mmCIF file of C-alpha atoms in Angstrom:
data_model
loop_
_atom_site.group_PDB
_atom_site.id
_atom_site.type_symbol
_atom_site.label_atom_id
_atom_site.label_comp_id
_atom_site.label_asym_id
_atom_site.label_seq_id
_atom_site.Cartn_x
_atom_site.Cartn_y
_atom_site.Cartn_z
ATOM 1 C CA GLU A 1 102.994 93.516 138.672
ATOM 2 C CA VAL A 2 104.466 93.167 142.164
ATOM 3 C CA LEU A 3 107.993 93.808 140.899
ATOM 4 C CA TRP A 4 106.782 96.777 138.854
ATOM 5 C CA ARG A 5 105.261 98.301 141.991
ATOM 6 C CA TYR A 6 108.429 97.585 143.968
ATOM 7 C CA PHE A 7 110.773 99.276 141.510
ATOM 8 C CA THR A 8 108.346 102.150 140.997
ATOM 9 C CA MET A 9 108.168 102.775 144.754
ATOM 10 C CA HIS A 10 111.972 102.817 144.912
ATOM 11 C CA GLY A 11 112.283 105.211 141.968
ATOM 12 C CA ASP A 12 113.856 102.750 139.542
ATOM 13 C CA HIS A 13 111.477 103.561 136.680
ATOM 14 C CA MET A 14 113.771 102.128 134.007
ATOM 15 C CA GLU A 15 113.712 98.659 135.582
ATOM 16 C CA ALA A 16 109.999 98.968 136.370
ATOM 17 C CA GLY A 17 109.287 99.769 132.716
ATOM 18 C CA ARG A 18 111.536 96.971 131.445
ATOM 19 C CA LEU A 19 109.815 94.340 133.593
ATOM 20 C CA ILE A 20 106.250 95.378 132.843
ATOM 21 C CA ILE A 21 106.804 95.627 129.088
ATOM 22 C CA GLN A 22 108.414 92.182 129.224
ATOM 23 C CA ALA A 23 105.209 90.906 130.835
ATOM 24 C CA ALA A 24 103.083 92.671 128.205
ATOM 25 C CA LEU A 25 104.949 90.995 125.348
ATOM 26 C CA SER A 26 105.311 87.565 126.981
ATOM 27 C CA THR A 27 104.093 84.365 125.331
ATOM 28 C CA GLU A 28 101.867 83.581 128.312
ATOM 29 C CA PRO A 29 98.117 83.475 127.572
ATOM 30 C CA LEU A 30 96.936 86.982 128.466
ATOM 31 C CA SER A 31 93.981 88.989 127.214
ATOM 32 C CA ILE A 32 94.806 92.021 125.098
ATOM 33 C CA GLU A 33 93.109 94.129 127.780
ATOM 34 C CA LYS A 34 95.675 92.930 130.355
ATOM 35 C CA ARG A 35 98.532 93.462 127.891
ATOM 36 C CA SER A 36 97.250 96.964 127.168
ATOM 37 C CA SER A 37 97.210 97.688 130.901
ATOM 38 C CA TYR A 38 100.838 96.545 131.208
ATOM 39 C CA LEU A 39 101.914 98.682 128.246
ATOM 40 C CA SER A 40 100.214 101.719 129.754
ATOM 41 C CA ARG A 41 102.195 101.191 132.968
ATOM 42 C CA ALA A 42 105.429 100.873 130.989
ATOM 43 C CA LEU A 43 104.569 104.100 129.217
ATOM 44 C CA GLY A 44 104.044 105.770 132.570
ATOM 45 C CA SER A 45 107.400 104.555 133.886
ATOM 46 C CA TYR A 46 109.361 105.739 130.858
ATOM 47 C CA SER A 47 107.430 109.026 130.716
ATOM 48 C CA THR A 48 108.503 109.749 134.295
ATOM 49 C CA LEU A 49 112.124 109.249 133.278
ATOM 50 C CA GLU A 50 111.618 111.430 130.205
ATOM 51 C CA HIS A 51 110.235 114.247 132.345
ATOM 52 C CA ASN A 52 113.300 113.902 134.557
ATOM 53 C CA GLY A 53 115.505 114.633 131.563
ATOM 54 C CA SER A 54 116.483 111.135 130.446
ATOM 55 C CA ILE A 55 117.401 111.144 126.750
ATOM 56 C CA ALA A 56 117.260 107.339 126.499
ATOM 57 C CA ALA A 57 113.733 107.341 127.913
ATOM 58 C CA HIS A 58 112.442 109.486 125.029
ATOM 59 C CA GLN A 59 113.065 106.721 122.494
ATOM 60 C CA LEU A 60 111.576 104.146 124.847
ATOM 61 C CA VAL A 61 108.431 106.272 125.202
ATOM 62 C CA GLU A 62 108.064 106.392 121.401
ATOM 63 C CA GLU A 63 108.534 102.616 121.111
ATOM 64 C CA VAL A 64 106.012 101.813 123.826
ATOM 65 C CA GLN A 65 103.536 104.391 122.477
ATOM 66 C CA ASN A 66 103.703 102.625 119.112
ATOM 67 C CA TYR A 67 102.903 99.311 120.842
ATOM 68 C CA VAL A 68 99.983 100.976 122.636
ATOM 69 C CA ASP A 69 98.592 102.564 119.466
ATOM 70 C CA VAL A 70 98.771 99.351 117.440
ATOM 71 C CA LEU A 71 97.323 97.275 120.286
ATOM 72 C CA ASN A 72 94.403 99.701 120.578
ATOM 73 C CA VAL A 73 93.645 99.153 116.883
ATOM 74 C CA GLN A 74 94.023 95.394 117.382
ATOM 75 C CA SER A 75 91.507 95.567 120.222
ATOM 76 C CA ARG A 76 89.035 97.413 117.977
ATOM 77 C CA ILE A 77 89.460 94.868 115.185
ATOM 78 C CA ASN A 78 89.021 92.016 117.670
ATOM 79 C CA ALA A 79 85.787 93.583 118.980
ATOM 80 C CA VAL A 80 84.399 93.801 115.426
ATOM 81 C CA VAL A 81 85.402 90.194 114.674
ATOM 82 C CA GLU A 82 83.876 88.896 117.906
ATOM 83 C CA SER A 83 80.563 90.563 117.057
ATOM 84 C CA ASN A 84 80.459 89.326 113.441
ATOM 85 C CA VAL A 85 80.051 85.617 112.778
ATOM 86 C CA ASN A 86 80.957 86.025 109.109
ATOM 87 C CA LEU A 87 84.296 87.624 109.958
ATOM 88 C CA ARG A 88 85.043 84.998 112.589
ATOM 89 C CA GLY A 89 84.551 82.363 109.920
ATOM 90 C CA LEU A 90 87.378 83.880 107.858
ATOM 91 C CA LEU A 91 89.936 83.160 110.605
ATOM 92 C CA ASP A 92 91.020 79.777 111.910
ATOM 93 C CA ALA A 93 91.268 79.000 115.620
ATOM 94 C CA ALA A 94 94.932 79.994 115.735
ATOM 95 C CA GLY A 95 94.175 83.330 114.101
ATOM 96 C CA LEU A 96 91.356 84.092 116.519
ATOM 97 C CA GLU A 97 93.633 83.178 119.436
ATOM 98 C CA GLN A 98 96.437 85.365 118.104
ATOM 99 C CA LEU A 99 94.108 88.326 117.602
ATOM 100 C CA SER A 100 92.550 88.134 121.065
ATOM 101 C CA LYS A 101 95.460 86.956 123.247
ATOM 102 C CA THR A 102 98.777 88.237 121.819
ATOM 103 C CA VAL A 103 100.423 91.490 120.786
ATOM 104 C CA VAL A 104 100.362 91.412 116.978
ATOM 105 C CA SER A 105 102.948 93.446 115.074
ATOM 106 C CA ALA A 106 101.746 96.288 112.861
ATOM 107 C CA ASP A 107 102.782 94.414 109.701
ATOM 108 C CA ASP A 108 100.947 91.240 110.711
ATOM 109 C CA LEU A 109 97.884 93.149 111.888
ATOM 110 C CA LEU A 110 97.760 94.931 108.530
ATOM 111 C CA ASN A 111 98.336 91.952 106.248
ATOM 112 C CA ASP A 112 97.036 88.919 108.178
ATOM 113 C CA PHE A 113 93.975 90.497 109.734
ATOM 114 C CA ALA A 114 92.794 93.926 108.475
ATOM 115 C CA ALA A 115 93.508 93.282 104.781
ATOM 116 C CA LYS A 116 92.444 89.629 104.943
ATOM 117 C CA LEU A 117 89.124 90.626 106.525
ATOM 118 C CA GLN A 118 88.760 93.530 104.039
ATOM 119 C CA MET A 119 88.677 96.102 106.830
ATOM 120 C CA TRP A 120 90.053 98.837 104.589
ATOM 121 C CA ASP A 121 89.535 101.661 107.073
ATOM 122 C CA PHE A 122 91.546 99.779 109.675
ATOM 123 C CA CYS A 123 94.301 99.235 107.105
ATOM 124 C CA LEU A 124 94.681 102.998 106.861
ATOM 125 C CA ILE A 125 94.497 103.406 110.635
ATOM 126 C CA ILE A 126 97.302 100.860 111.111
ATOM 127 C CA ILE A 127 99.507 102.649 108.567
ATOM 128 C CA HIS A 128 98.687 105.876 110.396
ATOM 129 C CA CYS A 129 99.867 104.334 113.696
ATOM 130 C CA CYS A 130 103.334 103.824 112.242
ATOM 131 C CA ARG A 131 103.587 107.622 111.765
ATOM 132 C CA LYS A 132 106.704 107.616 109.581
ATOM 133 C CA ARG A 133 106.030 108.087 105.907
ATOM 134 C CA ASP A 134 107.241 105.442 103.475
ATOM 135 C CA VAL A 135 106.830 106.538 99.853
ATOM 136 C CA GLU A 136 106.286 102.884 98.931
ATOM 137 C CA PHE A 137 103.055 103.043 100.942
ATOM 138 C CA ASP A 138 101.686 106.058 99.061
ATOM 139 C CA GLY A 139 100.288 103.897 96.273
ATOM 140 C CA THR A 140 98.752 101.532 98.839
ATOM 141 C CA ILE A 141 97.138 104.444 100.664
ATOM 142 C CA GLN A 142 95.593 105.706 97.438
ATOM 143 C CA LYS A 143 94.338 102.204 96.589
ATOM 144 C CA LEU A 144 92.761 101.897 100.036
ATOM 145 C CA TRP A 145 90.926 105.199 99.661
ATOM 146 C CA TYR A 146 89.629 104.202 96.232
ATOM 147 C CA THR A 147 88.491 100.877 97.674
ATOM 148 C CA ILE A 148 86.599 102.606 100.495
ATOM 149 C CA MET A 149 84.903 104.957 98.035
ATOM 150 C CA SER A 150 84.177 102.110 95.616
ATOM 151 C CA GLU A 151 82.429 100.070 98.318
ATOM 152 C CA ILE A 152 79.997 102.921 99.000
ATOM 153 C CA LEU A 153 79.383 104.129 95.459
ATOM 154 C CA PRO A 154 76.867 102.421 93.151
ATOM 155 C CA SER A 155 78.339 100.125 90.541
ATOM 156 C CA ARG A 156 76.429 101.641 87.629
ATOM 157 C CA VAL A 157 74.219 104.390 86.273
ATOM 158 C CA GLU A 158 70.612 103.838 85.284
ATOM 159 C CA ASP A 159 71.130 104.926 81.681
ATOM 160 C CA PRO A 160 74.794 104.587 80.554
ATOM 161 C CA SER A 161 74.076 105.983 77.091
ATOM 162 C CA ALA A 162 72.543 109.177 78.488
ATOM 163 C CA ASN A 163 74.957 109.562 81.397
ATOM 164 C CA GLN A 164 78.283 108.525 79.906
ATOM 165 C CA ILE A 165 80.327 110.930 82.043
ATOM 166 C CA ALA A 166 78.903 109.462 85.254
ATOM 167 C CA ALA A 167 79.441 105.923 83.993
ATOM 168 C CA LYS A 168 83.089 106.651 83.140
ATOM 169 C CA LEU A 169 83.698 108.325 86.486
ATOM 170 C CA LEU A 170 82.292 105.368 88.427
ATOM 171 C CA GLN A 171 84.266 102.910 86.309
ATOM 172 C CA ARG A 172 87.506 104.828 86.880
ATOM 173 C CA ILE A 173 87.035 104.765 90.652
ATOM 174 C CA HIS A 174 86.004 101.095 90.723
ATOM 175 C CA ASP A 175 88.965 100.129 88.513
ATOM 176 C CA GLN A 176 91.365 101.453 91.163
ATOM 177 C CA SER A 177 89.743 99.468 93.968
ATOM 178 C CA ILE A 178 91.570 96.517 95.504
ATOM 179 C CA VAL A 179 88.480 94.317 95.197
ATOM 180 C CA GLU A 180 85.949 93.986 92.404
ATOM 181 C CA LYS A 181 82.801 96.044 92.854
ATOM 182 C CA GLN A 182 79.609 94.037 93.380
ATOM 183 C CA ASP A 183 76.348 95.225 91.835
ATOM 184 C CA ARG A 184 73.812 95.853 94.603
ATOM 185 C CA GLY A 185 71.150 97.219 92.281
ATOM 186 C CA VAL A 186 71.507 100.863 93.354
ATOM 187 C CA THR A 187 72.209 103.446 90.652
ATOM 188 C CA PHE A 188 74.183 106.691 90.714
ATOM 189 C CA GLU A 189 71.204 108.876 89.810
ATOM 190 C CA THR A 190 69.426 108.306 93.143
ATOM 191 C CA GLY A 191 72.074 110.244 95.065
ATOM 192 C CA ALA A 192 71.508 107.913 98.024
ATOM 193 C CA TRP A 193 75.263 107.323 98.225
ATOM 194 C CA ILE A 194 76.138 110.954 99.041
ATOM 195 C CA THR A 195 75.350 110.873 102.771
ATOM 196 C CA SER A 196 77.071 107.507 103.277
ATOM 197 C CA LEU A 197 80.187 108.624 101.419
ATOM 198 C CA LYS A 198 80.359 111.954 103.244
ATOM 199 C CA THR A 199 79.938 110.228 106.624
ATOM 200 C CA ALA A 200 82.636 107.655 105.848
ATOM 201 C CA VAL A 201 85.132 110.324 104.776
ATOM 202 C CA ILE A 202 84.428 112.460 107.862
ATOM 203 C CA THR A 203 84.666 109.506 110.259
ATOM 204 C CA LEU A 204 87.935 108.150 108.874
ATOM 205 C CA GLY A 205 89.424 111.535 108.009
ATOM 206 C CA SER A 206 88.845 112.801 111.561
ATOM 207 C CA GLU A 207 90.925 109.912 112.876
ATOM 208 C CA LEU A 208 93.734 110.242 110.337
ATOM 209 C CA TYR A 209 94.146 113.970 109.779
ATOM 210 C CA GLY A 210 95.982 116.339 112.081
ATOM 211 C CA SER A 211 97.730 113.815 114.323
ATOM 212 C CA GLY A 212 101.158 113.381 112.831
ATOM 213 C CA ALA A 213 100.550 111.222 109.774
ATOM 214 C CA ASP A 214 98.530 113.356 107.345
ATOM 215 C CA HIS A 215 99.868 111.374 104.377
ATOM 216 C CA THR A 216 97.289 108.693 105.232
ATOM 217 C CA PHE A 217 94.594 111.235 104.372
ATOM 218 C CA PRO A 218 95.602 112.519 100.903
ATOM 219 C CA VAL A 219 93.575 115.727 100.894
ATOM 220 C CA THR A 220 93.909 116.604 97.211
ATOM 221 C CA LEU A 221 93.105 113.091 95.993
ATOM 222 C CA VAL A 222 90.038 112.544 98.182
ATOM 223 C CA LEU A 223 88.707 116.081 97.742
ATOM 224 C CA GLY A 224 89.207 115.872 93.980
ATOM 225 C CA GLU A 225 87.199 112.658 93.680
ATOM 226 C CA LEU A 226 84.408 113.965 95.905
ATOM 227 C CA GLU A 227 84.167 117.129 93.830
ATOM 228 C CA SER A 228 84.131 115.125 90.598
ATOM 229 C CA LEU A 229 81.238 113.092 91.973
ATOM 230 C CA ARG A 230 79.451 116.249 93.132
ATOM 231 C CA ARG A 231 79.885 117.978 89.774
ATOM 232 C CA VAL A 232 78.729 115.012 87.700
ATOM 233 C CA PHE A 233 75.753 114.311 89.975
ATOM 234 C CA ALA A 234 74.660 117.966 89.813
ATOM 235 C CA THR A 235 74.917 117.866 86.018
ATOM 236 C CA ILE A 236 72.799 114.754 85.471
ATOM 237 C CA SER A 237 70.239 115.716 88.136
ATOM 238 C CA CYS A 238 69.986 119.289 86.813
ATOM 239 C CA SER A 239 70.543 120.622 90.340
ATOM 240 C CA ASP A 240 72.300 123.816 91.405
ATOM 241 C CA ILE A 241 76.006 123.024 91.810
ATOM 242 C CA PHE A 242 76.404 125.901 94.284
ATOM 243 C CA ARG A 243 73.516 124.841 96.513
ATOM 244 C CA ASN A 244 75.221 122.093 98.494
ATOM 245 C CA PRO A 245 79.055 122.126 98.637
ATOM 246 C CA TRP A 246 79.106 118.941 100.723
ATOM 247 C CA PRO A 247 82.763 117.992 100.047
ATOM 248 C CA LEU A 248 83.897 121.358 101.430
ATOM 249 C CA GLN A 249 81.736 120.901 104.528
ATOM 250 C CA ALA A 250 83.055 117.373 105.027
ATOM 251 C CA PHE A 251 86.657 118.581 105.076
ATOM 252 C CA LEU A 252 85.766 121.398 107.469
ATOM 253 C CA ASP A 253 84.064 118.865 109.758
ATOM 254 C CA ILE A 254 87.271 116.807 109.697
ATOM 255 C CA GLY A 255 89.204 119.838 110.879
ATOM 256 C CA CYS A 256 91.143 120.744 107.759
ATOM 257 C CA PRO A 257 92.143 124.436 107.830
ATOM 258 C CA TYR A 258 90.665 126.622 105.090
ATOM 259 C CA ILE A 259 94.129 127.346 103.718
ATOM 260 C CA VAL A 260 94.765 123.613 103.189
ATOM 261 C CA ILE A 261 91.422 123.210 101.432
ATOM 262 C CA VAL A 262 91.959 126.241 99.184
ATOM 263 C CA GLN A 263 95.457 125.009 98.285
ATOM 264 C CA ALA A 264 94.016 121.600 97.413
ATOM 265 C CA TYR A 265 91.406 123.185 95.131
ATOM 266 C CA ASP A 266 94.154 125.308 93.575
ATOM 267 C CA SER A 267 96.172 122.141 92.847
ATOM 268 C CA LEU A 268 93.104 120.486 91.316
ATOM 269 C CA LEU A 269 92.537 123.542 89.113
ATOM 270 C CA SER A 270 96.183 123.492 87.984
ATOM 271 C CA MET A 271 95.948 119.776 87.165
ATOM 272 C CA ALA A 272 92.742 120.319 85.193
ATOM 273 C CA GLU A 273 94.397 123.124 83.225
ATOM 274 C CA SER A 274 97.563 121.142 82.503
ATOM 275 C CA GLU A 275 95.512 118.153 81.342
ATOM 276 C CA GLY A 276 93.396 120.301 79.027
ATOM 277 C CA ALA A 277 90.172 119.585 80.889
ATOM 278 C CA GLU A 278 86.881 120.996 79.671
ATOM 279 C CA VAL A 279 85.885 124.511 80.693
ATOM 280 C CA SER A 280 83.107 123.158 82.923
ATOM 281 C CA GLU A 281 85.597 121.164 84.988
ATOM 282 C CA ARG A 282 88.075 124.036 85.286
ATOM 283 C CA PHE A 283 85.299 126.453 86.207
ATOM 284 C CA HIS A 284 84.014 123.984 88.773
ATOM 285 C CA PHE A 285 87.289 124.121 90.696
ATOM 286 C CA LEU A 286 87.348 127.917 90.362
ATOM 287 C CA GLY A 287 83.879 127.892 91.906
ATOM 288 C CA CYS A 288 85.105 125.617 94.697
ATOM 289 C CA ILE A 289 87.880 128.089 95.501
ATOM 290 C CA GLY A 290 85.345 130.927 95.540
ATOM 291 C CA GLU A 291 82.953 128.960 97.764
ATOM 292 C CA SER A 292 85.740 128.156 100.222
ATOM 293 C CA LEU A 293 86.953 131.754 100.406
ATOM 294 C CA LYS A 294 83.432 133.115 100.858
ATOM 295 C CA LYS A 295 82.739 130.739 103.757
ATOM 296 C CA TRP A 296 86.188 131.399 105.225
ATOM 297 C CA ILE A 297 85.503 135.150 105.290
ATOM 298 C CA LYS A 298 82.117 134.544 106.886
ATOM 299 C CA ASP A 299 83.645 132.369 109.619
ATOM 300 C CA ALA A 300 86.469 134.859 110.131
ATOM 301 C CA ASN A 301 83.885 137.570 110.828
ATOM 302 C CA THR A 302 82.198 135.469 113.481
ATOM 303 C CA TRP A 303 83.158 136.407 117.040
ATOM 304 C CA ALA A 304 85.587 138.950 115.625
ATOM 305 C CA GLU A 305 86.138 140.458 119.065
ATOM 306 C CA THR A 306 87.514 137.218 120.525
ATOM 307 C CA GLU A 307 90.285 134.799 119.614
ATOM 308 C CA ASN A 308 89.299 133.548 116.185
ATOM 309 C CA LYS A 309 91.446 130.890 114.539
ATOM 310 C CA GLN A 310 89.811 131.317 111.148
ATOM 311 C CA ARG A 311 90.359 135.077 111.271
ATOM 312 C CA ASN A 312 94.031 134.716 112.175
ATOM 313 C CA GLN A 313 94.572 132.185 109.380
ATOM 314 C CA LEU A 314 92.845 134.484 106.909
ATOM 315 C CA LEU A 315 94.987 137.449 107.937
ATOM 316 C CA ARG A 316 98.103 135.339 107.372
ATOM 317 C CA ALA A 317 96.799 134.290 103.956
ATOM 318 C CA ILE A 318 96.144 137.934 103.028
ATOM 319 C CA ALA A 319 99.669 138.830 104.101
ATOM 320 C CA GLY A 320 100.909 135.967 101.926
ATOM 321 C CA GLY A 321 99.314 137.398 98.774
ATOM 322 C CA LEU A 322 95.742 136.071 98.789
ATOM 323 C CA ARG A 323 94.403 139.211 97.067
ATOM 324 C CA ASN A 324 96.818 138.715 94.166
ATOM 325 C CA ASN A 325 95.723 135.087 93.902
ATOM 326 C CA ILE A 326 92.090 136.178 93.666
ATOM 327 C CA ALA A 327 92.978 138.555 90.846
ATOM 328 C CA ASP A 328 94.606 135.622 89.024
ATOM 329 C CA TYR A 329 91.500 133.476 89.526
ATOM 330 C CA ARG A 330 89.246 136.221 88.163
ATOM 331 C CA SER A 331 91.464 136.606 85.107
ATOM 332 C CA LYS A 332 90.701 132.995 84.194
ATOM 333 C CA ILE A 333 87.025 133.920 83.744
ATOM 334 C CA ASP A 334 87.596 137.018 81.587
ATOM 335 C CA GLY A 335 85.619 136.922 78.369
ATOM 336 C CA ASN A 336 83.427 133.975 79.364
ATOM 337 C CA GLU A 337 79.764 134.989 79.114
ATOM 338 C CA SER A 338 78.278 131.641 80.147
ATOM 339 C CA GLU A 339 75.880 131.467 83.082
ATOM 340 C CA LEU A 340 78.459 129.509 85.090
ATOM 341 C CA GLY A 341 81.162 132.054 84.289
ATOM 342 C CA LYS A 342 78.950 134.925 85.423
ATOM 343 C CA ARG A 343 78.087 133.188 88.684
ATOM 344 C CA ILE A 344 81.728 132.515 89.479
ATOM 345 C CA GLU A 345 82.625 136.110 88.635
ATOM 346 C CA LEU A 346 79.911 137.275 91.039
ATOM 347 C CA LEU A 347 81.245 134.868 93.667
ATOM 348 C CA PHE A 348 84.751 136.336 93.461
ATOM 349 C CA THR A 349 83.290 139.861 93.542
ATOM 350 C CA GLU A 350 81.650 138.974 96.867
ATOM 351 C CA VAL A 351 84.949 137.499 98.084
ATOM 352 C CA SER A 352 86.866 140.648 97.134
ATOM 353 C CA GLU A 353 84.307 142.839 98.885
ATOM 354 C CA GLY A 354 84.548 140.638 101.964
ATOM 355 C CA LEU A 355 88.337 140.863 102.025
ATOM 356 C CA SER A 356 88.186 144.651 101.748
ATOM 357 C CA ARG A 357 87.041 144.721 105.384
ATOM 358 C CA PHE A 358 90.273 143.120 106.580
#
């Protein structure tokens, strides 16, 4: 620390950064809080050089920032382990020492700690820290999301013979989980899982989405599964599918732009059509698109006299051919006289009328 201060005072930020990062990564017994403090100082030294126009410092800033990000996650995992006697029991003395006193690499933190302790959310957060996308990780990311959903969802339905669609949906999600689902006695029909699942998706999605590694939050996959759960639950509970579009609200709470959400629903509709899905499923995604557009227009009309991000995004979407897209969506309902078809047609009529004011 003394040498770091000395070189910093004399303007040699490169040497100051080199010495303090060497201390942060040393084999001496230091708390992760002290190591984090050292890394933050190194980041400050290299950032000063970067601001002064040093090209070499830019790469150093990225390297140190990666250390800082991973160490912050390590600190969070360590705090959870220290407060949970069951988790502490899964690590030997050497593991506990390594977690609390050393700088653990991202790979080791992922495999030897987060995955071993079945901290699936932290697994995704660690992958997110690495920023760069590796297509080999895409399958792992999907598996992790299915595992997180599986842990929250009930393992069964109350009456499998009467609710076969729900039973098959749950089984499909559980089959893609990394760990086997345990039966906790709760059934799908209660709907008690909805709030917990929505909260988990918002909490984790808010940390992963919009900060340089969006591939760790696969919008279409997660939104598609949430909508499948919403549709099936509404069917077996005889509730109004349009009354509570909670997946849409969850993604808005995360900060996903409307255009991203609408594009995801459009992709889900295209997949349902290409797979020959039932009319009810295809119409559900049409309804989701209509719901999203209706809410988007409503938000775009709020505070219209001031800077309005939703309004600006909507104007860009209109310029990009949104009205033509709506005409295509409406054509998919032509000739369908079902109650659902009529409601979706009415929904798109309201959307078209709303867009006419832009």
